[in-house]
XYZ file of N, CA and C in Angstrom:
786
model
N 37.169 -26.099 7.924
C 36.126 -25.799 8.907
C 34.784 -25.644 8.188
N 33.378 -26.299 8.687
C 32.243 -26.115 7.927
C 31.555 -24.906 8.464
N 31.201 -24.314 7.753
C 30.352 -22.964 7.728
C 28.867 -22.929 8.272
N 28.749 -22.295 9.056
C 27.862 -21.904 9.899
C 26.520 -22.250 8.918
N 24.956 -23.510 9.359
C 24.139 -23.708 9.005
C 23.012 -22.645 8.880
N 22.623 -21.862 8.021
C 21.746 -20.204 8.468
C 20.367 -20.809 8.452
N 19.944 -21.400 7.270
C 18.529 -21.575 6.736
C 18.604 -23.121 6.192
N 17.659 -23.999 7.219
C 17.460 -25.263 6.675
C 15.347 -25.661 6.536
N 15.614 -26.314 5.285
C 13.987 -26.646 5.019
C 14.409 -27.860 4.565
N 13.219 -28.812 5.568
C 13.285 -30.267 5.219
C 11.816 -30.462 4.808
N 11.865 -31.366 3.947
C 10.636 -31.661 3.679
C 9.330 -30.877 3.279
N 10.007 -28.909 3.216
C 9.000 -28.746 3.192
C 8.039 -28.198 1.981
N 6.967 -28.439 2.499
C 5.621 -27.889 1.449
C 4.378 -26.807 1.929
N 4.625 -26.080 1.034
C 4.001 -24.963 1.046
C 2.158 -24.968 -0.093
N 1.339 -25.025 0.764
C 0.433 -25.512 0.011
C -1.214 -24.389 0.151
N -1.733 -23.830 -0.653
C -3.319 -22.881 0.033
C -4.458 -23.662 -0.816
N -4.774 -24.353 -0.111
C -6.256 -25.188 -0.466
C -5.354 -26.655 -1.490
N -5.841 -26.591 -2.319
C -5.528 -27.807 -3.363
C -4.569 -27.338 -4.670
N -4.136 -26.040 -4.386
C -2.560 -25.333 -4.819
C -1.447 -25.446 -4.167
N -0.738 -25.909 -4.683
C 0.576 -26.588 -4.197
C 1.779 -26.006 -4.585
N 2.328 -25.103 -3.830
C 3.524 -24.111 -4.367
C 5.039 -24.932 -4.431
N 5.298 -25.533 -3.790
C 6.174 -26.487 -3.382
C 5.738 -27.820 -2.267
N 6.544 -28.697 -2.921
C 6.418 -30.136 -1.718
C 7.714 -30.692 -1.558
N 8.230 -31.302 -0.412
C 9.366 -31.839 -0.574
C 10.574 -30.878 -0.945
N 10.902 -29.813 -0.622
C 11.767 -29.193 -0.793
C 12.711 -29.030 0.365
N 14.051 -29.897 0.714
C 14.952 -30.069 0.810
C 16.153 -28.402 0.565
N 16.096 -27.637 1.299
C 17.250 -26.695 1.328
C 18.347 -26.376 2.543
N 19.184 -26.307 2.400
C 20.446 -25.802 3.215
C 21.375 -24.352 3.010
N 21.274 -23.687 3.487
C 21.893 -22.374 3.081
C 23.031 -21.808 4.333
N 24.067 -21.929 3.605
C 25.113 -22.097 4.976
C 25.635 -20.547 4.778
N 26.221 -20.266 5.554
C 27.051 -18.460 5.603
C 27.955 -18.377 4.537
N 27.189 -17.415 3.860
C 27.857 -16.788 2.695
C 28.088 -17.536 1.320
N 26.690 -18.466 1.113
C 26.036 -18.997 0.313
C 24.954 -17.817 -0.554
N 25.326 -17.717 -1.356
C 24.549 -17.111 -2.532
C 23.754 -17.661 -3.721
N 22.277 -18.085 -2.906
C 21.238 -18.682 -3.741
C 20.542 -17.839 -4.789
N 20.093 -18.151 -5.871
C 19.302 -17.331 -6.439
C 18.029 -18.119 -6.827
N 16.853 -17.842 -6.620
C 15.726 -17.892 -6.766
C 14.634 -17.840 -7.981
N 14.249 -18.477 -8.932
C 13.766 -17.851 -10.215
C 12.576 -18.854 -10.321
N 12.091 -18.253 -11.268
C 10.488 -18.920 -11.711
C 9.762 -17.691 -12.127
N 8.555 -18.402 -12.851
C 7.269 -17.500 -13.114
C 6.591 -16.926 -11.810
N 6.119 -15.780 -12.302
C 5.298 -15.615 -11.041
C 4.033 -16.280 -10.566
N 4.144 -16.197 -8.909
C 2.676 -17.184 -8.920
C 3.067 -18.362 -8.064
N 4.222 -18.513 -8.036
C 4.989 -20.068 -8.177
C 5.767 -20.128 -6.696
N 5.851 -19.396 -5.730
C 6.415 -19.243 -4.407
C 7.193 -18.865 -4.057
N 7.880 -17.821 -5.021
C 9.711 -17.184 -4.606
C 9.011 -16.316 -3.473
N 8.171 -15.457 -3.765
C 8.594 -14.410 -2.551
C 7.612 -15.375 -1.017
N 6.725 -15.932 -1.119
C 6.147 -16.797 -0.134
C 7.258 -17.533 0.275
N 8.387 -18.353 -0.050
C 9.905 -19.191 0.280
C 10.328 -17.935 1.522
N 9.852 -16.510 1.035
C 10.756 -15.509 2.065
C 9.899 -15.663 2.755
N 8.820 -15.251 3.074
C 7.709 -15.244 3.864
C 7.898 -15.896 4.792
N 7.867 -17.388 4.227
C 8.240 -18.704 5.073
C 9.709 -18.196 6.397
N 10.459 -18.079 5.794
C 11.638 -17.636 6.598
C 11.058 -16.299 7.642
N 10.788 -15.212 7.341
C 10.870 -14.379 7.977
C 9.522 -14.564 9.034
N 9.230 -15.990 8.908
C 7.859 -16.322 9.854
C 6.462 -15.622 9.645
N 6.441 -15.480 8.445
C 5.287 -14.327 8.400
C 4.277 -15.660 7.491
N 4.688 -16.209 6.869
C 3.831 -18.078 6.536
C 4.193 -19.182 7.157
N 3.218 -19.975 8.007
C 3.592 -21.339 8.122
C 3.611 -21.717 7.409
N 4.427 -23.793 6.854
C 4.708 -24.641 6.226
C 3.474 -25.109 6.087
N 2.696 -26.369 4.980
C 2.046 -26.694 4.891
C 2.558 -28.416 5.758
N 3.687 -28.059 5.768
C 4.145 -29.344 5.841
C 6.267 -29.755 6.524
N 6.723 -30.129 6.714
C 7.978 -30.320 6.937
C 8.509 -29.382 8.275
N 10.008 -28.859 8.164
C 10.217 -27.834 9.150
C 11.233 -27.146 8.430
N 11.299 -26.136 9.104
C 11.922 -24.794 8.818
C 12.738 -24.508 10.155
N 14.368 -24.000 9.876
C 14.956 -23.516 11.390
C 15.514 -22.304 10.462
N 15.723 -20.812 10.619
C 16.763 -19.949 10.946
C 17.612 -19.371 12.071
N 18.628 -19.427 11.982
C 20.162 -19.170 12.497
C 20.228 -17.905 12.599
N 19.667 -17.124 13.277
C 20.611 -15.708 12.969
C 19.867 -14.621 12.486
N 20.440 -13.265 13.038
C 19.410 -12.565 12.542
C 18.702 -11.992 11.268
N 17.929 -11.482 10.257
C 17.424 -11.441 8.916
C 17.160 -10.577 8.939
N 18.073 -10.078 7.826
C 17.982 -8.341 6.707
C 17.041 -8.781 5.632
N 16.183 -7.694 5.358
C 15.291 -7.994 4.004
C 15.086 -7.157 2.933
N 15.531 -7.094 1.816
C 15.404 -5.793 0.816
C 13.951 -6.291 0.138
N 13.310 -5.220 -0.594
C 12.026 -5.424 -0.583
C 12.467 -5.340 -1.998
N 11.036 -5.260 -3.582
C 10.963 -5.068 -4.499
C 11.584 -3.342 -4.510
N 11.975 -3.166 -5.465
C 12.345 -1.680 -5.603
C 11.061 -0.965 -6.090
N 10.793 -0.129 -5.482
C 9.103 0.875 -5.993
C 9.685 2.449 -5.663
N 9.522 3.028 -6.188
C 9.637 4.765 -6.068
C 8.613 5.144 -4.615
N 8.884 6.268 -4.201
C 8.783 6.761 -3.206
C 7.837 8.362 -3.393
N 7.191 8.804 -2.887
C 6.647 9.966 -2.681
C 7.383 11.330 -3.206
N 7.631 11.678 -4.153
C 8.628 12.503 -4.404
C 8.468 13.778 -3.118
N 7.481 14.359 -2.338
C 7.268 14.881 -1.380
C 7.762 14.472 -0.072
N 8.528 13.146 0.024
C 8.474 12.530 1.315
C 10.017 13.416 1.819
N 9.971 14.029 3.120
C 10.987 14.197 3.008
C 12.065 13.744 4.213
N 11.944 12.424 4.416
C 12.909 11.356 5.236
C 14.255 11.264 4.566
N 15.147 11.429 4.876
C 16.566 11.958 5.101
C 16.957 10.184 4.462
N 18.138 9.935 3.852
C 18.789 8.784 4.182
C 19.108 8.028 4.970
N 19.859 8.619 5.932
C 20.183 8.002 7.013
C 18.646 7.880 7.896
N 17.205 8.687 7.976
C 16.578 8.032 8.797
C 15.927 6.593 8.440
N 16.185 6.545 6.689
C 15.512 5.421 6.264
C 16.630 4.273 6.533
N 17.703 4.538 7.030
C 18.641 3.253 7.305
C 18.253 2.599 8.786
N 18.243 3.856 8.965
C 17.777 3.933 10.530
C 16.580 3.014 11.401
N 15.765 3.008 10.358
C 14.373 2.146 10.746
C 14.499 0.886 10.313
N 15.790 0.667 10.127
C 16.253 -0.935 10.164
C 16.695 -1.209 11.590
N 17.456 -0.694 11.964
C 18.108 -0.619 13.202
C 17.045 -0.497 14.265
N 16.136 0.138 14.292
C 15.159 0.319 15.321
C 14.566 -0.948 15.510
N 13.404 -1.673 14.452
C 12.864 -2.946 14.300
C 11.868 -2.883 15.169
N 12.210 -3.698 15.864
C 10.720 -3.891 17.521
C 10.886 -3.074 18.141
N 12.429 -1.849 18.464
C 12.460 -1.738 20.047
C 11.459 -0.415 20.083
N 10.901 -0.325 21.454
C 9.803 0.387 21.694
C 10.704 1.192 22.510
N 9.817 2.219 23.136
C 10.479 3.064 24.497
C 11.286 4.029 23.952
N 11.876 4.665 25.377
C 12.371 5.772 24.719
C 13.943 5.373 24.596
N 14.637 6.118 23.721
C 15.931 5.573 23.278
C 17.217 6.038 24.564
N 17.727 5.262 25.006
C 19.014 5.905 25.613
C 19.638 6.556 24.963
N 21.004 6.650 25.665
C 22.066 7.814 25.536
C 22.726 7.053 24.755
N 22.988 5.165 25.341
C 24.009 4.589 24.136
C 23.154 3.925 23.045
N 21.988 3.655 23.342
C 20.867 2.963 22.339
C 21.374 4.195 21.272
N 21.245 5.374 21.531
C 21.374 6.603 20.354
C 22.270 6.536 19.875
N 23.162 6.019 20.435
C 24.928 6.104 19.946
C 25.301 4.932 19.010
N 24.754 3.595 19.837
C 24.738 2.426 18.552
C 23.899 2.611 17.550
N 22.783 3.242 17.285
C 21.991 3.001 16.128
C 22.698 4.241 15.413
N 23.479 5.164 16.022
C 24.426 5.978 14.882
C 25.249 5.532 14.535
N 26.102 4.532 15.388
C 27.350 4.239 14.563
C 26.790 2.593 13.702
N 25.218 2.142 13.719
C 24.445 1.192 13.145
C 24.670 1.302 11.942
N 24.000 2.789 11.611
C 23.488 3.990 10.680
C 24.952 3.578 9.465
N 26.052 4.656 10.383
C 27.075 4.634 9.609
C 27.398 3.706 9.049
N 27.780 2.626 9.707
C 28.410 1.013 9.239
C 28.016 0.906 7.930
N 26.122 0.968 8.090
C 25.614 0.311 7.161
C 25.851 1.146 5.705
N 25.802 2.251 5.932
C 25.602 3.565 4.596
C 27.194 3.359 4.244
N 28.399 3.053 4.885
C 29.785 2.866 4.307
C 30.002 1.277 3.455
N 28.716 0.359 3.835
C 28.776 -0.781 3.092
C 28.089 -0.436 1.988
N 27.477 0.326 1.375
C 26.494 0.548 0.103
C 27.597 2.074 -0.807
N 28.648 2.302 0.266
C 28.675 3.661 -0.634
C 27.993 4.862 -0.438
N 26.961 5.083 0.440
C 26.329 6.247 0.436
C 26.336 7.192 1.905
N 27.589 7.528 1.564
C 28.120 8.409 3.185
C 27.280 9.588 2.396
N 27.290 9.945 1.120
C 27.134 11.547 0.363
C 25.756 11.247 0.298
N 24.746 10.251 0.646
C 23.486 10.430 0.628
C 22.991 10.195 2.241
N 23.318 10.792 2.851
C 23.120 10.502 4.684
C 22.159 11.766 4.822
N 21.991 12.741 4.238
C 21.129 14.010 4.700
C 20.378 14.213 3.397
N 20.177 13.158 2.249
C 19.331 13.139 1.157
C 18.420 13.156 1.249
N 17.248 13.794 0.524
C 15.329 13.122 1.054
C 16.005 12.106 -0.065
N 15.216 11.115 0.523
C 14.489 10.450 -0.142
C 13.793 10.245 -1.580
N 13.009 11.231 -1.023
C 11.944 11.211 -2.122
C 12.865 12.009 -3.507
N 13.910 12.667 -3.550
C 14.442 13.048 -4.844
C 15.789 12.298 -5.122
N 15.733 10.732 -4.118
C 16.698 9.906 -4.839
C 16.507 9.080 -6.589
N 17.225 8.929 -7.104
C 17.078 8.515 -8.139
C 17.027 6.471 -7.565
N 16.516 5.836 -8.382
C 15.861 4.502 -7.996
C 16.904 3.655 -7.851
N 18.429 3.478 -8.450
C 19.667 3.243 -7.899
C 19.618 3.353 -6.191
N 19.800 4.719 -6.156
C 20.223 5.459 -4.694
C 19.233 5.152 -3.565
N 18.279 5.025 -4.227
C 16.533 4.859 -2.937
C 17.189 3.107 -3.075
N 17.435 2.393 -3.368
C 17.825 0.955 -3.401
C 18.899 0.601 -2.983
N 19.840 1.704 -3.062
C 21.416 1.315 -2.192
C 20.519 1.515 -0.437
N 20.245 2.470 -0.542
C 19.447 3.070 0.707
C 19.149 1.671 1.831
N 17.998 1.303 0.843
C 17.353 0.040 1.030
C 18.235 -0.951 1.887
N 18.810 -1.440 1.155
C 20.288 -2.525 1.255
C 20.643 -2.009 2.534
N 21.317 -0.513 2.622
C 21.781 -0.315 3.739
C 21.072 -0.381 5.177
N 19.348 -0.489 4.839
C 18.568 -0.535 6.193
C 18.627 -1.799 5.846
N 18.138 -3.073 5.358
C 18.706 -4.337 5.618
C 19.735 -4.875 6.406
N 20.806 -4.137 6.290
C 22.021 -4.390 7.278
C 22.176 -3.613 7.943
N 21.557 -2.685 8.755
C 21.718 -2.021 10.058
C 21.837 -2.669 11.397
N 21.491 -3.987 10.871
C 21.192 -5.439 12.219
C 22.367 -5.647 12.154
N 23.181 -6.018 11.203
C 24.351 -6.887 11.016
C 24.032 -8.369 10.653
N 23.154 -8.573 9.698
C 21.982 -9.561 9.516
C 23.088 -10.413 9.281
N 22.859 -12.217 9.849
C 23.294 -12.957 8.572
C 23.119 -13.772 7.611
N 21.508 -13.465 7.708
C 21.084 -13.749 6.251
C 20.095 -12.532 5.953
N 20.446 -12.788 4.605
C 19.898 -11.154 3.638
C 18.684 -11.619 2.681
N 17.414 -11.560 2.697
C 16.434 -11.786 1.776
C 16.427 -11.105 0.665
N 16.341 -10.946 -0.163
C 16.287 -9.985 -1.490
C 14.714 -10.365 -2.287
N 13.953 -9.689 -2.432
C 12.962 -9.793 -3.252
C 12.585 -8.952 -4.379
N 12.923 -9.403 -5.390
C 12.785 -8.594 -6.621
C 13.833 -7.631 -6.471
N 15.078 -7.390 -5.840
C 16.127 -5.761 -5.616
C 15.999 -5.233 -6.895
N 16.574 -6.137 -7.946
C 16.585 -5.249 -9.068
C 15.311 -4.349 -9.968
N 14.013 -5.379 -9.741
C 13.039 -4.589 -10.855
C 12.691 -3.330 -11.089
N 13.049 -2.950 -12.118
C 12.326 -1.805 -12.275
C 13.810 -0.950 -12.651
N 15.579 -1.629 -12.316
C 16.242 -0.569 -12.298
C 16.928 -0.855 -13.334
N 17.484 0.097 -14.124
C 18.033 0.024 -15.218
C 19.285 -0.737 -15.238
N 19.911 -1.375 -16.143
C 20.773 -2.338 -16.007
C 22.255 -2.164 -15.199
N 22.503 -0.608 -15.288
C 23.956 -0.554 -14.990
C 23.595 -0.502 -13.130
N 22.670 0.169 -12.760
C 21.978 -0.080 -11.155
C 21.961 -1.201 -10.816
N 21.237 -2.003 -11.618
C 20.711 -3.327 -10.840
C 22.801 -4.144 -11.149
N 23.282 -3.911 -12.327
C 24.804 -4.766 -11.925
C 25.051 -4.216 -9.946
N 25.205 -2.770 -10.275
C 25.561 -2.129 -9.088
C 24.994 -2.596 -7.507
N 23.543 -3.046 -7.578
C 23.304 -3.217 -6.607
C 23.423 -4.830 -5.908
N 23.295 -5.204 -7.034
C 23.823 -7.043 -7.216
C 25.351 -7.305 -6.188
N 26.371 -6.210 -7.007
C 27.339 -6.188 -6.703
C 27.075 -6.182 -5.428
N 26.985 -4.801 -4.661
C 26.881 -4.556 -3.168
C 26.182 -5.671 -2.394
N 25.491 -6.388 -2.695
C 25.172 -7.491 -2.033
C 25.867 -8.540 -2.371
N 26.718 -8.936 -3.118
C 27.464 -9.917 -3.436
C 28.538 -9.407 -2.002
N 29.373 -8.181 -2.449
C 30.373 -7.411 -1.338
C 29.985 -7.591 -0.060
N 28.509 -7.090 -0.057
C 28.464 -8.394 1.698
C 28.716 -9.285 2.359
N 28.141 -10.375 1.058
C 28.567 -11.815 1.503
C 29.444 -12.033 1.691
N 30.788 -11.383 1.176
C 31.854 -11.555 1.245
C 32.252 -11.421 2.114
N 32.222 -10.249 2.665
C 33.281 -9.794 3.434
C 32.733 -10.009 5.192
N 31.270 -10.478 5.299
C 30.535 -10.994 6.308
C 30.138 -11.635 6.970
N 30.525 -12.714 5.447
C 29.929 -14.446 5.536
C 28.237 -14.544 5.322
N 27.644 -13.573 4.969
C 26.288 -13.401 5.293
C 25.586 -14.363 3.888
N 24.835 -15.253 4.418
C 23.953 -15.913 3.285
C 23.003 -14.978 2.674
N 22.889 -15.200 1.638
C 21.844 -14.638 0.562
C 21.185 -15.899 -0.336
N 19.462 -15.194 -0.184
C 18.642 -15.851 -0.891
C 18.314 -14.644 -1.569
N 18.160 -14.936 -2.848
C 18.358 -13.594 -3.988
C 17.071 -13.973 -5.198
N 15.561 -13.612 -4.799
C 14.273 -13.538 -5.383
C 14.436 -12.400 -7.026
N 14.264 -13.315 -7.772
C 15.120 -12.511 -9.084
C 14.285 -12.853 -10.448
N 13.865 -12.094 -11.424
C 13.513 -12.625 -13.094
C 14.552 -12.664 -13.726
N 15.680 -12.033 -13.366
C 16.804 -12.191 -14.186
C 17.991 -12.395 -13.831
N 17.987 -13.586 -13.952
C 20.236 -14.068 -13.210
C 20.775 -13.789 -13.632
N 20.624 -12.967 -15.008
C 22.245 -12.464 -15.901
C 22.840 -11.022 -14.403
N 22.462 -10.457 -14.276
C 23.050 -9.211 -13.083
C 23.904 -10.011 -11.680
N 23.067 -11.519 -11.621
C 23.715 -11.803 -10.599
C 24.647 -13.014 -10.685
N 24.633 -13.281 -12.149
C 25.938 -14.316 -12.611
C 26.561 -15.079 -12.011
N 27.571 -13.340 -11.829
C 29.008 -14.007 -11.092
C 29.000 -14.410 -9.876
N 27.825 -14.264 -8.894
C 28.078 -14.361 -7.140
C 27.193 -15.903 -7.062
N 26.768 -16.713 -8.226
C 25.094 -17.511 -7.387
C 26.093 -18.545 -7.522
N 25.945 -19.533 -6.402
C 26.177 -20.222 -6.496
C 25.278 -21.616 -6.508
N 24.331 -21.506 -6.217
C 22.983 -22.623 -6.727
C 22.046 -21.660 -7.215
N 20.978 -22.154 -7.795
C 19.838 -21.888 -8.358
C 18.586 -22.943 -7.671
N 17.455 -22.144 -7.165
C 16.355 -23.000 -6.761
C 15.419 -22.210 -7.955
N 15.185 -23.326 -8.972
C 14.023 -22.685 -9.947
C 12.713 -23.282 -9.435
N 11.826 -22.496 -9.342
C 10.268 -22.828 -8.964
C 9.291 -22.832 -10.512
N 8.704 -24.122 -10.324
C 7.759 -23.677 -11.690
C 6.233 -24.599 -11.793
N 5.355 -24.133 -10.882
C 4.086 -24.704 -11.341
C 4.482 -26.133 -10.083
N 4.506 -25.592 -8.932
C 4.996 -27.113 -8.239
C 6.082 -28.084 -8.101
N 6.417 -27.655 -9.070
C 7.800 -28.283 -9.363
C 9.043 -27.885 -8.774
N 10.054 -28.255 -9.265
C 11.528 -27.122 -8.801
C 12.775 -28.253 -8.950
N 13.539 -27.093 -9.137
C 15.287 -27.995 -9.560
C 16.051 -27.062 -8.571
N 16.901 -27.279 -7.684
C 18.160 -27.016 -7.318
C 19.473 -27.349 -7.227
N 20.254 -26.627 -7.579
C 21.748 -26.856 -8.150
C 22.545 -25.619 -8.792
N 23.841 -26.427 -9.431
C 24.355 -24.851 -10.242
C 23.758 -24.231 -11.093
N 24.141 -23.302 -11.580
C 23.503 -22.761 -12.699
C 23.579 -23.762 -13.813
N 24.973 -24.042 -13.758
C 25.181 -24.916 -15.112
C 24.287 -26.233 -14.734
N 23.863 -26.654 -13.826
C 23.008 -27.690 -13.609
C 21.354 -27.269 -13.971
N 21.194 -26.396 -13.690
C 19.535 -26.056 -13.535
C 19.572 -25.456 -15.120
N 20.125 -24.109 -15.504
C 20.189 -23.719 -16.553
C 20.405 -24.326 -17.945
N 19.529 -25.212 -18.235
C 19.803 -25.849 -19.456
C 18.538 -26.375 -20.399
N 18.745 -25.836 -21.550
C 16.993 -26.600 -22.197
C 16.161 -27.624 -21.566
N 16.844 -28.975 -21.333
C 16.700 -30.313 -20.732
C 15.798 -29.839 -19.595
N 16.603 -29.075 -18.601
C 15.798 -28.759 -16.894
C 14.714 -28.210 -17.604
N 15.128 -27.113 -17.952
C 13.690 -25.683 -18.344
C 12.310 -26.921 -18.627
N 12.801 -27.056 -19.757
C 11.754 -28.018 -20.764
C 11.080 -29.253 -19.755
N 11.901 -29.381 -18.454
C 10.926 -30.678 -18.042
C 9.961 -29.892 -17.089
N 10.736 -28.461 -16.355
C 10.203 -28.073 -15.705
C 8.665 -27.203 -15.747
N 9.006 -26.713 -16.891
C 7.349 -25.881 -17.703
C 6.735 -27.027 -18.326
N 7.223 -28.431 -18.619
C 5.997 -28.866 -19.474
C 5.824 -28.680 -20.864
N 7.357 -27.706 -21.613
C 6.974 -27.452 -23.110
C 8.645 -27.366 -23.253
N 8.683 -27.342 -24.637
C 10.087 -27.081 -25.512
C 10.755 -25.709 -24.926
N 12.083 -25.478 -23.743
C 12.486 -24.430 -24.045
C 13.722 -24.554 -24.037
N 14.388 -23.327 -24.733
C 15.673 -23.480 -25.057
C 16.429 -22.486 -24.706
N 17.605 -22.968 -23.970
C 18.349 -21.729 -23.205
C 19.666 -21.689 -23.855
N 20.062 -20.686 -24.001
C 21.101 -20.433 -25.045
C 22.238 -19.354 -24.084
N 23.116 -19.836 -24.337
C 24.172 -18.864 -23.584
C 25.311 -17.546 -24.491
N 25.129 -16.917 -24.524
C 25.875 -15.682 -25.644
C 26.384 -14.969 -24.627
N 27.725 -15.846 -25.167
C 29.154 -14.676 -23.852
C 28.612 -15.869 -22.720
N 28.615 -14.575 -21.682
C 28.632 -15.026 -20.230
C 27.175 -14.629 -19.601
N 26.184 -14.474 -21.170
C 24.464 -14.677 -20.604
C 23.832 -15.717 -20.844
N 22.643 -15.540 -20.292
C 21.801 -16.666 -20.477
C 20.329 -15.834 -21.102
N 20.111 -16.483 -22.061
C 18.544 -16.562 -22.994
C 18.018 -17.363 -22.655
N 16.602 -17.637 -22.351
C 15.970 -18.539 -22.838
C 14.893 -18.376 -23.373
N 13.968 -18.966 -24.021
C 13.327 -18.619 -25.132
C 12.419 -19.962 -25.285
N 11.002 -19.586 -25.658
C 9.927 -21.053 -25.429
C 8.687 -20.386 -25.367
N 7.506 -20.895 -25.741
C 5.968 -20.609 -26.307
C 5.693 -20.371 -24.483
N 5.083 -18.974 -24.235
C 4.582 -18.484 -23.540
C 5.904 -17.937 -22.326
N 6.860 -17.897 -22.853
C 8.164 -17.346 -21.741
C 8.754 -15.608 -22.141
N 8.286 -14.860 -21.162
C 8.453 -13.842 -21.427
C 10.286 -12.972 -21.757
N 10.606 -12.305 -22.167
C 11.684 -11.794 -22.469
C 13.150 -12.067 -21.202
N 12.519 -12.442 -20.136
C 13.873 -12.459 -18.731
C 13.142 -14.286 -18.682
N 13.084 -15.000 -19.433
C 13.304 -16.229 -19.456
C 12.003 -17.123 -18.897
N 10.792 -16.456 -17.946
C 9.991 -17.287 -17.362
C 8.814 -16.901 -17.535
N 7.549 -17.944 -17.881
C 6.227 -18.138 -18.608
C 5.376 -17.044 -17.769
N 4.626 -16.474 -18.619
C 4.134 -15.480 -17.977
C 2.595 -15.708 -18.003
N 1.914 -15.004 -17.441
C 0.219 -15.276 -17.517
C 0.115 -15.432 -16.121
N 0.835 -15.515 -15.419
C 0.742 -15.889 -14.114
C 0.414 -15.214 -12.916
N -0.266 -14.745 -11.589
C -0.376 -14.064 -10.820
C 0.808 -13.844 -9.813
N 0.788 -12.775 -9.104
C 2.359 -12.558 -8.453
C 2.420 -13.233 -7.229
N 3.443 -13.932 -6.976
C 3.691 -14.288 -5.760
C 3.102 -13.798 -4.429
């Protein structure tokens, strides 16, 4: 049986004045497809979300989504003063547009919304937490869990991991991998570093200066791609079950830096 079509881009190009982020980009992202996203910054990963969540038109081609869209944001710390509970920050996933005042069962689904979502991340013991004295793990499981308060089935990820220390960001990788799974839910996964998300990607869309390769890892990931794609000598080296790469102006998580942020 073929799997439900979530996110298709034909043809398209994403372009602001005589900067050209992408052209001709050709994608398909079917349920419970796990893309990962990489490039320098500057180069259109988080604008690709944009595009989807309708918040950019195309310069060019078309765009359809399937279904409804969870979005985890960059990970950033929080107000250590703030004092919003866990569960209300799951909560304001679940709400979204609706206006008015809440019914009796509107109250009842966005609790048992609430729950669903905080038993998919693990954090039943952070439901009456502030916030603001979660540690950057926990404020990010959080996250995840207001992403799926919809029952999304496709999940945006932008930047989830930055900023979290390695054994978090495996952790939170994981929990979104555990989605897909068990949901069917597609993931497009906006990332500097694919070693955390390894084991779940199953293509790679690398963005670089206009350009772009999509395919496996073992297809995209290789000196040959890198090197045609930047324009210079780079060399990607695999130790164990990581990936290095390494090349004149490529910063330490593999991609050329100097660049402005997406």
């Amino acid at each position: 049986m073929s799997r439900r079509e979530v996110v298709s881009l034909s043809g398209a190009r994403l372009a602001f004045g005589d900067r050209v982020l992408w052209d001709g980009l050709d994608l398909t992202v079917r349920a419970g497809d796990f893309v990962a996203v990489l490039g320098p910054n500057g180069t259109g990963k988080t604008s690709l979300l944009k595009v989807l969540l309708g918040q950019l038109p195309l310069s060019a081609g078309d765009v359809s989504v399937d279904g409804q869209v969870g979005y985890i944001p960059q990970h950033r710390g929080v107000d250590r003063g703030l004092s919003l509970r866990g569960r209300d920050l799951v909560g304001l996933g679940f709400d979204g547009h609706r206006w008015g005042m809440a019914t009796v069962r509107g109250r009842s689904a966005k609790r048992a919304a609430v729950q669903r979502a905080l038993g998919q991340v693990n954090g039943g013991a952070l439901a009456d937490v502030s916030v603001g004295v979660m540690s950057g793990g926990e404020l990010q499981r959080m996250r995840i869990a207001q992403a799926l308060a919809t029952d999304p089935a496709l999940l945006l990820c932008d930047e989830p991991l930055l900023n979290l220390d390695p054994a978090n960001a495996r952790l939170v990788a994981a929990l979104i991998n555990a989605r897909r799974r068990e949901a069917g839910t597609a993931v497009l996964f906006v990332t500097h570093e694919i070693n955390p998300v390894l084991p779940y990607v199953d293509r790679v869309l690398y963005l670089v200066d206009g350009r772009f390769r999509l395919g496996s890892v073992e297809d995209v990931m290789t000196s040959a791609t890198l090197s045609e794609l930047y324009g210079t000598d780079i060399a990607v080296v695999k130790v164990g079950e990581q990936y290095v790469v390494v090349g004149e102006h490529v910063d330490h998580s593999g991609h050329a830096s100097g660049h402005s942020h997406d």
